[in-house]
């Protein structure tokens, strides 16, 4: 029998054809359909005459339902699991998103030009590298029910420009993964990050130099939890426009509308820019409030402004929603300020329905998780609200980088505590490939705890990690070694030798994928030993 709805849900149908025995599938009646009454990502699987119906909420629900049917029915397509009634499920956190820069997203590992940190970087991979990296990342997100990918550098001439962006959106939508370009108001290259295009900021400012921002200090910022200084070289990437100039907002609104109408995107991540604020008279007057004055007096000054965001974001939000009403529009609330709100009056002007993203570095999260309550989050003028993890990546920690650390417990904690405090989502960095075993485990924790924040760590190890290592005991062993390496910037060589022996011992008789994880860990230890610490 055909899979009814295959033409509208090709990836879900492809998944079922790959998972089920061909003979069993030919004897079964399977229907795939969108149910707009279900929230996004939710699904229901019910028995029907001669088979099963998968109904899913918009964008991703049908795909998730097909995955669930495949997992429950096995290759023989045994539908006995439906005999007691429909099976239904949905995400505990509605908004589960990876944050990425195009230049440092490394999922296709067989190409030159990989980078690991930076915000104003040229793209150094072959032009085809952009799609090669992000297709693999989309596949992972689709398989693991991660709803979207924020991409800074979405439009860049050097990796395919408009044509590559169209193909990426098509690939993501077909697989139920929202592609969410990241932009900033009058900063970060505008809507078209790099290239000779009318919506590229540098290109526009060369024709409209009177609208450049007036900076009273050098561009940049420093993160307190990062123990080395960040570098912000001056270039076309770092030019900024005055957010008080009506002409700038007219141009931004036009560009955002073009972005939403031209590409089959799933959302837009909008921020005010975070490497300096304009100090013209109009901007200074708008930021004349005690909270922002206190930030200007701090050691690193004022690198971003809620007042700028409140003055500009509502118009951009309206333009994007007019083009595509179902977009996820993230409004970046910047970092480490939820307990000490900045420009509360300005925040009250922000529109309901945007997704307000509160970023936390590691030290601040330790404060936040103990101090904030669900009642306080419910009372925020911004609704709904999500967390963004700005640690467990290259932007926090010592020179070793947390990018390849085992960050699974951090992601689990932010899902669990975030849900308790009334947050409706979590965004984490997703740039390193799942080839890196610690990244793989961390991403799985983000996926599983984001879907079900009531999950316990022990359940996660038993259900999700044990199959990767052959047993829960083996998984615990891997986690213990990885966490010891992460916790100590320096270890005696004798201890590193013992840890390497423990990892290499697990390779004997292991399948290729299980051995890959232990080999990766052993190599990481060997690097440490080579450095003598």
Coordinates of C-alpha atoms in Angstrom, one line a residue:
X1 CA 0.0 0.0 0.0
X2 CA 1.2 3.6 -0.5
X3 CA 2.0 5.8 2.4
X4 CA -0.8 8.4 2.3
X5 CA 0.5 11.9 2.6
X6 CA 4.0 11.0 1.3
X7 CA 4.0 13.9 -1.2
X8 CA 3.6 16.4 1.7
X9 CA 5.8 14.6 4.1
X10 CA 8.6 13.0 2.0
X11 CA 11.2 12.8 4.9
X12 CA 8.7 11.0 7.3
X13 CA 7.8 8.6 4.5
X14 CA 11.4 8.0 3.7
X15 CA 12.1 7.3 7.3
X16 CA 9.4 4.7 7.5
X17 CA 10.5 3.0 4.3
X18 CA 14.1 2.8 5.7
X19 CA 13.0 1.4 9.0
X20 CA 10.3 -1.1 8.1
X21 CA 10.5 -4.4 6.2
X22 CA 9.3 -3.9 2.7
X23 CA 6.8 -6.7 2.8
X24 CA 5.4 -5.6 6.1
X25 CA 5.0 -2.1 4.8
X26 CA 3.2 -3.2 1.6
X27 CA 0.6 -4.9 3.7
X28 CA 0.0 -1.9 6.0
X29 CA -2.1 1.3 5.5
X30 CA -0.1 4.3 6.9
X31 CA -1.4 7.8 6.8
X32 CA 0.6 11.0 7.5
X33 CA -1.2 14.2 8.2
X34 CA -0.7 17.6 9.8
X35 CA -3.1 18.5 12.6
X36 CA -3.1 22.2 13.3
X37 CA -4.9 21.6 16.6
X38 CA -1.7 20.0 18.0
X39 CA 1.1 22.2 19.2
X40 CA 4.3 22.2 17.2
X41 CA 6.3 19.1 17.5
X42 CA 3.5 17.1 19.2
X43 CA 2.1 14.0 17.6
X44 CA -0.5 11.3 18.0
X45 CA -0.4 7.8 16.5
X46 CA -3.6 5.8 16.3
X47 CA -4.7 2.5 14.9
X48 CA -6.9 2.7 11.8
X49 CA -8.3 0.0 9.6
X50 CA -5.5 -2.0 8.2
X51 CA -2.7 0.2 9.7
X52 CA -1.9 3.4 11.5
X53 CA -2.4 7.1 11.2
X54 CA 0.3 9.6 12.3
X55 CA -1.0 13.1 13.0
X56 CA 1.5 15.8 13.9
X57 CA 1.6 19.4 14.9
X58 CA 3.0 21.9 12.4
X59 CA 6.5 21.8 11.1
X60 CA 8.0 18.8 12.8
X61 CA 5.2 16.7 14.5
X62 CA 4.6 14.3 11.6
X63 CA 8.3 13.5 11.5
X64 CA 8.6 12.9 15.2
X65 CA 5.4 10.7 15.0
X66 CA 7.0 8.7 12.2
X67 CA 10.1 8.2 14.3
X68 CA 8.0 7.1 17.3
X69 CA 6.0 4.6 15.1
X70 CA 9.3 3.2 13.7
X71 CA 10.8 2.8 17.2
X72 CA 7.7 1.1 18.7
X73 CA 6.7 -1.2 15.8
X74 CA 10.1 -2.6 14.8
X75 CA 11.0 -3.8 11.3
X76 CA 8.1 -6.2 11.2
X77 CA 5.7 -3.2 11.7
X78 CA 4.0 -4.7 14.8
X79 CA 1.2 -2.3 15.7
X80 CA 0.2 -4.1 18.9
X81 CA 1.5 -1.0 20.9
X82 CA -1.6 0.8 19.6
X83 CA -4.1 -1.8 20.8
X84 CA -4.7 0.1 24.0
X85 CA -5.4 3.4 22.3
X86 CA -3.5 6.2 20.6
X87 CA 0.1 7.0 21.5
X88 CA 0.7 10.8 22.0
X89 CA 3.8 12.8 23.0
X90 CA 5.3 16.3 22.7
X91 CA 8.3 18.3 23.8
X92 CA 8.5 19.6 27.4
X93 CA 10.4 22.6 26.2
X94 CA 8.7 24.1 23.1
X95 CA 11.9 25.9 21.8
X96 CA 15.0 23.7 21.5
X97 CA 17.6 25.4 19.4
X98 CA 21.3 25.2 18.4
X99 CA 23.2 28.4 18.1
X100 CA 26.0 28.6 15.4
X101 CA 28.3 30.7 13.4
X102 CA 28.8 29.5 9.8
X103 CA 32.6 29.7 9.9
X104 CA 33.0 27.6 13.1
X105 CA 30.4 25.0 12.5
X106 CA 32.4 21.8 11.7
X107 CA 30.2 18.8 11.0
X108 CA 31.7 17.7 7.6
X109 CA 35.2 16.9 8.9
X110 CA 36.8 16.0 5.6
X111 CA 37.4 19.6 4.4
X112 CA 40.0 22.3 5.0
X113 CA 39.3 25.6 6.7
X114 CA 37.9 24.6 10.1
X115 CA 37.8 27.3 12.8
X116 CA 36.9 27.1 16.5
X117 CA 36.2 30.6 17.8
X118 CA 35.5 34.1 16.6
X119 CA 32.7 36.4 15.5
X120 CA 34.2 38.5 12.7
X121 CA 35.9 35.7 10.8
X122 CA 36.2 35.2 7.0
X123 CA 34.8 32.0 5.7
X124 CA 37.8 29.8 4.8
X125 CA 36.3 26.5 3.7
X126 CA 35.5 25.6 0.1
X127 CA 32.2 27.2 -1.0
X128 CA 30.4 23.8 -0.8
X129 CA 31.4 23.5 2.9
X130 CA 28.5 25.5 4.2
X131 CA 25.9 23.1 2.9
X132 CA 28.1 20.1 3.7
X133 CA 28.3 21.1 7.3
X134 CA 24.7 22.2 7.9
X135 CA 23.1 19.3 6.1
X136 CA 24.8 17.0 8.6
X137 CA 23.8 19.2 11.5
X138 CA 20.2 19.3 10.2
X139 CA 20.1 15.5 10.0
X140 CA 21.2 15.2 13.6
X141 CA 18.6 17.8 14.7
X142 CA 15.8 16.0 12.8
X143 CA 16.8 12.6 14.2
X144 CA 17.0 13.9 17.8
X145 CA 14.0 16.3 17.8
X146 CA 15.9 19.6 18.1
X147 CA 13.6 22.2 16.6
X148 CA 15.9 24.8 15.0
X149 CA 19.4 26.1 14.2
X150 CA 20.4 29.7 14.5
X151 CA 22.9 30.6 11.9
X152 CA 25.0 33.8 12.0
X153 CA 26.5 34.2 8.5
X154 CA 23.4 32.6 6.9
X155 CA 24.0 34.8 3.8
X156 CA 27.6 35.1 2.6
X157 CA 28.7 35.3 -1.0
X158 CA 31.8 33.1 -0.3
X159 CA 29.6 30.0 0.5
X160 CA 26.9 30.3 -2.1
X161 CA 24.9 33.3 -1.1
X162 CA 21.2 33.2 -2.1
X163 CA 21.3 29.8 -3.9
X164 CA 22.9 28.0 -1.0
X165 CA 20.5 29.6 1.5
X166 CA 17.5 28.5 -0.5
X167 CA 18.8 24.9 -0.6
X168 CA 19.5 24.9 3.1
X169 CA 16.0 26.1 4.0
X170 CA 14.5 23.5 1.7
X171 CA 16.6 20.7 3.3
X172 CA 15.8 21.9 6.8
X173 CA 12.0 22.3 6.3
X174 CA 11.7 18.9 4.7
X175 CA 13.3 17.4 7.8
X176 CA 11.3 19.5 10.3
X177 CA 14.2 21.7 11.4
X178 CA 13.8 25.5 11.4
X179 CA 16.6 27.5 9.8
X180 CA 16.9 30.7 11.8
X181 CA 19.2 33.4 10.4
X182 CA 20.9 35.5 13.1
X183 CA 21.0 39.3 12.6
X184 CA 21.6 42.4 14.6
X185 CA 20.0 45.8 14.4
X186 CA 22.6 48.0 12.6
X187 CA 25.4 45.6 13.3
X188 CA 26.8 42.1 12.4
X189 CA 26.6 42.8 8.7
X190 CA 22.9 43.4 8.6
X191 CA 20.7 40.8 7.0
X192 CA 23.3 39.8 4.4
X193 CA 26.4 39.1 6.5
X194 CA 29.0 39.4 3.8
X195 CA 28.8 40.3 0.1
X196 CA 28.0 43.0 -2.4
X197 CA 24.3 43.1 -1.7
X198 CA 21.9 46.0 -0.9
X199 CA 21.1 44.4 2.5
X200 CA 24.8 44.0 3.5
X201 CA 25.5 46.7 6.2
X202 CA 29.0 47.6 5.0
X203 CA 27.8 48.0 1.4
X204 CA 24.9 50.2 2.5
X205 CA 27.0 52.3 4.8
X206 CA 29.5 53.0 2.0
X207 CA 26.7 54.7 0.2
X208 CA 25.2 56.2 3.4
X209 CA 28.2 57.1 5.6
X210 CA 26.3 59.7 7.5
X211 CA 24.4 56.9 9.3
X212 CA 27.5 55.2 10.8
X213 CA 27.4 54.8 14.6
X214 CA 29.5 57.2 16.6
X215 CA 31.6 55.2 19.1
X216 CA 33.3 56.9 22.0
X217 CA 35.4 53.8 22.8
X218 CA 36.9 50.9 20.9
X219 CA 34.6 48.1 19.8
X220 CA 34.5 44.9 21.8
X221 CA 33.7 43.4 25.1
X222 CA 35.1 40.9 27.6
X223 CA 33.3 37.9 29.2
X224 CA 34.1 37.6 32.9
X225 CA 34.1 33.8 32.8
X226 CA 36.7 33.7 30.0
X227 CA 40.2 33.8 31.2
X228 CA 41.8 35.3 28.0
X229 CA 41.0 38.6 26.2
X230 CA 38.9 38.6 23.1
X231 CA 40.1 40.2 19.9
X232 CA 37.9 42.5 17.7
X233 CA 39.9 43.5 14.7
X234 CA 38.5 46.5 12.7
X235 CA 37.1 45.5 9.3
X236 CA 34.0 45.7 7.2
X237 CA 32.6 43.1 9.5
X238 CA 32.6 45.4 12.5
X239 CA 31.0 48.5 11.0
X240 CA 27.8 49.6 12.8
X241 CA 24.9 51.9 12.0
X242 CA 23.2 54.3 14.3
X243 CA 20.0 52.7 15.6
X244 CA 18.4 56.1 16.2
X245 CA 18.5 57.1 12.6
X246 CA 15.1 56.6 10.9
X247 CA 16.8 55.8 7.7
X248 CA 18.6 52.9 9.3
X249 CA 15.4 51.3 10.7
X250 CA 13.7 51.8 7.3
X251 CA 16.5 49.9 5.7
X252 CA 16.5 47.2 8.4
X253 CA 12.7 46.7 8.2
X254 CA 12.9 46.4 4.4
X255 CA 15.8 43.9 4.7
X256 CA 14.0 41.8 7.3
X257 CA 10.9 41.7 5.2
X258 CA 13.0 40.6 2.2
X259 CA 14.6 37.9 4.3
X260 CA 11.3 36.5 5.4
X261 CA 9.6 36.7 2.0
X262 CA 12.5 35.4 0.0
X263 CA 13.6 32.4 2.0
X264 CA 11.7 29.5 3.5
X265 CA 13.2 30.2 6.9
X266 CA 11.8 29.0 10.2
X267 CA 12.6 32.1 12.2
X268 CA 15.0 35.0 12.8
X269 CA 17.3 35.6 15.8
X270 CA 17.4 39.4 16.4
X271 CA 19.8 41.2 18.7
X272 CA 21.0 44.8 19.1
X273 CA 24.7 43.9 18.5
X274 CA 27.0 43.5 21.4
X275 CA 30.4 45.1 20.6
X276 CA 29.5 48.7 21.2
X277 CA 26.7 51.3 21.3
X278 CA 26.3 54.5 19.3
X279 CA 27.1 57.6 21.3
X280 CA 25.3 60.2 19.1
X281 CA 23.1 62.6 21.0
X282 CA 19.9 60.8 20.1
X283 CA 21.2 57.4 21.2
X284 CA 22.6 58.9 24.5
X285 CA 19.2 60.5 25.2
X286 CA 17.4 57.2 24.7
X287 CA 19.7 55.3 27.0
X288 CA 19.3 57.9 29.8
X289 CA 18.2 55.5 32.5
X290 CA 19.9 54.4 35.7
X291 CA 20.3 50.8 34.7
X292 CA 22.1 51.5 31.5
X293 CA 24.1 54.2 33.1
X294 CA 25.4 51.7 35.6
X295 CA 26.4 49.4 32.8
X296 CA 28.3 52.3 31.2
X297 CA 30.2 52.8 34.4
X298 CA 31.3 49.2 34.6
X299 CA 34.8 48.0 33.7
X300 CA 33.9 47.0 30.1
X301 CA 31.4 49.8 29.5
X302 CA 28.1 49.4 27.6
X303 CA 28.5 47.0 24.7
X304 CA 24.7 46.6 24.0
X305 CA 21.5 48.4 24.8
X306 CA 18.0 47.2 25.7
X307 CA 16.7 50.7 24.9
X308 CA 18.0 50.3 21.4
X309 CA 16.3 46.9 21.1
X310 CA 13.0 48.2 22.5
X311 CA 13.0 51.1 20.0
X312 CA 13.7 48.9 17.0
X313 CA 12.6 45.3 17.6
X314 CA 8.8 45.8 17.5
X315 CA 8.9 47.1 14.0
X316 CA 11.2 44.3 12.7
X317 CA 9.1 41.7 14.5
X318 CA 5.9 43.1 12.9
X319 CA 7.6 43.0 9.4
X320 CA 8.8 39.5 9.8
X321 CA 5.5 38.2 11.1
X322 CA 3.6 39.9 8.3
X323 CA 5.7 37.9 5.8
X324 CA 5.5 34.5 7.7
X325 CA 3.2 34.3 10.7
X326 CA 4.6 31.0 12.0
X327 CA 8.2 32.3 12.3
X328 CA 10.1 31.8 15.6
X329 CA 11.3 35.4 16.2
X330 CA 14.0 35.3 18.9
X331 CA 14.7 38.6 20.7
X332 CA 18.1 38.4 22.3
X333 CA 18.0 40.0 25.8
X334 CA 21.8 39.7 26.0
X335 CA 23.7 38.2 28.9
X336 CA 23.7 38.1 32.7
X337 CA 21.0 40.5 33.5
X338 CA 17.8 38.6 34.4
X339 CA 18.3 39.2 38.1
X340 CA 19.3 42.8 37.6
X341 CA 17.0 43.9 34.8
X342 CA 18.3 46.6 32.4
X343 CA 15.9 49.2 31.1
X344 CA 12.7 47.5 32.4
X345 CA 10.5 50.3 31.1
X346 CA 11.9 49.8 27.6
X347 CA 11.4 46.0 27.9
X348 CA 7.7 46.6 28.6
X349 CA 7.3 48.0 25.1
X350 CA 8.5 44.7 23.5
X351 CA 5.7 42.7 21.7
X352 CA 4.1 39.6 23.2
X353 CA 4.7 36.5 21.1
X354 CA 8.4 37.0 20.3
X355 CA 10.7 34.5 22.0
X356 CA 12.7 36.4 24.6
X357 CA 16.1 34.8 25.0
X358 CA 18.0 35.4 28.3
X359 CA 21.7 34.4 28.0
X360 CA 23.8 33.2 31.0
X361 CA 27.5 32.7 31.4
X362 CA 28.5 29.9 33.8
X363 CA 28.9 31.9 37.0
X364 CA 25.7 33.8 36.4
X365 CA 23.8 30.6 35.8
X366 CA 24.9 29.3 39.2
X367 CA 23.3 32.4 40.7
X368 CA 20.2 32.3 38.5
X369 CA 19.3 28.7 39.0
X370 CA 19.0 29.3 42.7
X371 CA 17.4 32.8 42.7
X372 CA 14.8 33.0 40.0
X373 CA 11.3 31.6 40.5
X374 CA 8.5 30.6 38.1
X375 CA 6.4 33.5 39.5
X376 CA 9.1 36.0 38.7
X377 CA 9.5 34.6 35.1
X378 CA 5.7 34.7 34.7
X379 CA 5.7 38.4 35.8
X380 CA 8.3 39.4 33.2
X381 CA 7.1 42.0 30.7
X382 CA 8.6 39.8 28.0
X383 CA 6.6 36.6 27.1
X384 CA 7.4 33.8 26.4
X385 CA 11.0 33.4 27.7
X386 CA 13.8 31.0 27.1
X387 CA 17.4 30.5 28.3
X388 CA 20.5 30.5 26.2
X389 CA 23.6 28.7 27.5
X390 CA 26.7 30.9 26.7
X391 CA 29.0 28.5 28.5
X392 CA 29.7 24.8 27.7
X393 CA 31.4 26.2 24.5
X394 CA 34.4 28.2 23.4
X395 CA 33.2 31.4 25.1
X396 CA 33.6 30.4 28.7
X397 CA 36.4 28.7 30.7
X398 CA 40.2 28.5 30.4
X399 CA 42.4 28.3 27.3
X400 CA 41.6 24.6 26.9
X401 CA 38.0 25.6 25.8
X402 CA 34.7 24.0 27.0
X403 CA 33.8 23.4 23.4
X404 CA 34.8 19.8 23.5
X405 CA 34.1 19.2 27.2
X406 CA 31.4 16.8 28.4
X407 CA 28.7 19.3 28.9
X408 CA 25.8 16.9 29.2
X409 CA 25.1 17.6 32.9
X410 CA 25.0 21.3 32.3
X411 CA 22.5 20.9 29.4
X412 CA 20.4 18.6 31.5
X413 CA 20.5 21.0 34.5
X414 CA 19.4 24.0 32.3
X415 CA 16.5 22.0 30.9
X416 CA 15.3 20.8 34.2
X417 CA 15.8 24.0 36.2
X418 CA 14.6 26.1 33.2
X419 CA 11.3 24.3 33.1
X420 CA 10.9 24.6 36.9
X421 CA 11.4 28.4 36.6
X422 CA 8.9 28.7 33.8
X423 CA 11.2 29.0 30.9
X424 CA 9.9 27.5 27.6
X425 CA 13.1 26.6 25.9
X426 CA 16.8 26.4 25.8
X427 CA 19.4 27.4 23.2
X428 CA 22.9 25.9 23.3
X429 CA 26.0 26.0 21.0
X430 CA 26.0 23.2 18.4
X431 CA 29.0 23.8 16.3
X432 CA 31.3 20.8 16.9
X433 CA 30.5 17.6 15.1
X434 CA 28.9 14.7 16.9
X435 CA 32.0 12.7 15.9
X436 CA 33.5 14.2 19.1
X437 CA 32.2 11.7 21.6
X438 CA 31.7 14.2 24.4
X439 CA 29.8 16.6 22.0
X440 CA 27.6 13.7 20.9
X441 CA 26.7 12.8 24.5
X442 CA 26.1 16.5 25.4
X443 CA 23.8 17.0 22.4
X444 CA 21.9 13.9 23.3
X445 CA 21.4 15.2 26.8
X446 CA 20.1 18.5 25.4
X447 CA 17.8 16.6 23.1
X448 CA 16.4 14.2 25.7
X449 CA 16.1 16.5 28.7
X450 CA 14.7 19.2 26.4
X451 CA 12.0 16.8 25.3
X452 CA 11.3 15.5 28.8
X453 CA 12.7 17.7 31.6
X454 CA 11.4 15.2 34.2
X455 CA 14.0 12.7 33.0
X456 CA 16.6 11.8 35.6
X457 CA 20.4 11.4 34.9
X458 CA 20.2 7.7 35.7
X459 CA 17.4 7.2 33.3
X460 CA 19.3 9.0 30.6
X461 CA 22.4 6.9 31.1
X462 CA 20.4 3.7 31.1
X463 CA 18.1 4.4 28.2
X464 CA 20.3 6.6 25.9
X465 CA 23.9 6.2 26.7
X466 CA 24.1 2.5 27.5
X467 CA 23.4 1.5 23.9
X468 CA 26.3 3.7 22.8
X469 CA 28.8 1.9 25.0
X470 CA 27.3 -1.6 25.5
X471 CA 26.1 -1.1 29.0
X472 CA 25.3 1.5 31.6
X473 CA 28.4 0.6 33.5
X474 CA 30.6 1.3 30.4
X475 CA 28.8 4.6 29.9
X476 CA 29.4 5.6 33.5
X477 CA 33.1 4.7 33.0
X478 CA 33.3 7.0 30.0
X479 CA 31.6 9.9 31.7
X480 CA 33.8 9.5 34.8
X481 CA 37.0 9.7 32.8
X482 CA 35.8 12.6 30.6
X483 CA 34.7 14.6 33.6
X484 CA 38.0 14.1 35.4
X485 CA 39.9 15.4 32.3
X486 CA 37.5 18.4 32.1
X487 CA 37.8 19.3 35.8
X488 CA 41.6 19.4 35.9
X489 CA 43.6 21.8 33.7
X490 CA 46.7 19.9 34.8
X491 CA 47.1 16.2 35.7
X492 CA 50.2 14.1 36.6
X493 CA 51.5 12.2 33.6
X494 CA 51.1 8.9 35.6
X495 CA 47.4 9.7 36.1
X496 CA 47.0 10.5 32.4
X497 CA 48.6 7.1 31.5
X498 CA 46.2 5.3 33.8
X499 CA 43.2 7.1 32.3
X500 CA 44.4 6.3 28.8
X501 CA 44.9 2.6 29.7
X502 CA 41.4 2.6 31.1
X503 CA 39.9 4.0 27.8
X504 CA 42.0 1.8 25.5
X505 CA 41.0 -1.3 27.4
X506 CA 37.4 -0.7 26.3
X507 CA 38.2 -0.9 22.6
X508 CA 38.9 -4.6 22.7
X509 CA 36.0 -6.4 21.0
X510 CA 33.9 -3.2 20.6
X511 CA 32.0 -2.5 17.5
X512 CA 33.4 0.3 15.3
X513 CA 31.1 3.0 16.6
X514 CA 31.6 2.0 20.3
X515 CA 35.4 1.8 19.6
X516 CA 35.3 5.3 18.0
X517 CA 34.0 6.9 21.2
X518 CA 36.8 5.3 23.3
X519 CA 39.4 6.1 20.7
X520 CA 38.3 9.7 20.6
X521 CA 38.7 9.9 24.4
X522 CA 42.0 8.1 24.4
X523 CA 43.3 10.6 21.8
X524 CA 42.2 13.5 23.9
X525 CA 44.1 12.1 26.9
X526 CA 47.1 11.5 24.6
X527 CA 47.1 15.1 23.6
X528 CA 47.2 16.1 27.3
X529 CA 50.0 13.7 27.9
X530 CA 52.0 15.0 25.0
X531 CA 51.8 18.4 26.6
X532 CA 53.0 17.0 29.9
X533 CA 49.8 17.8 31.8

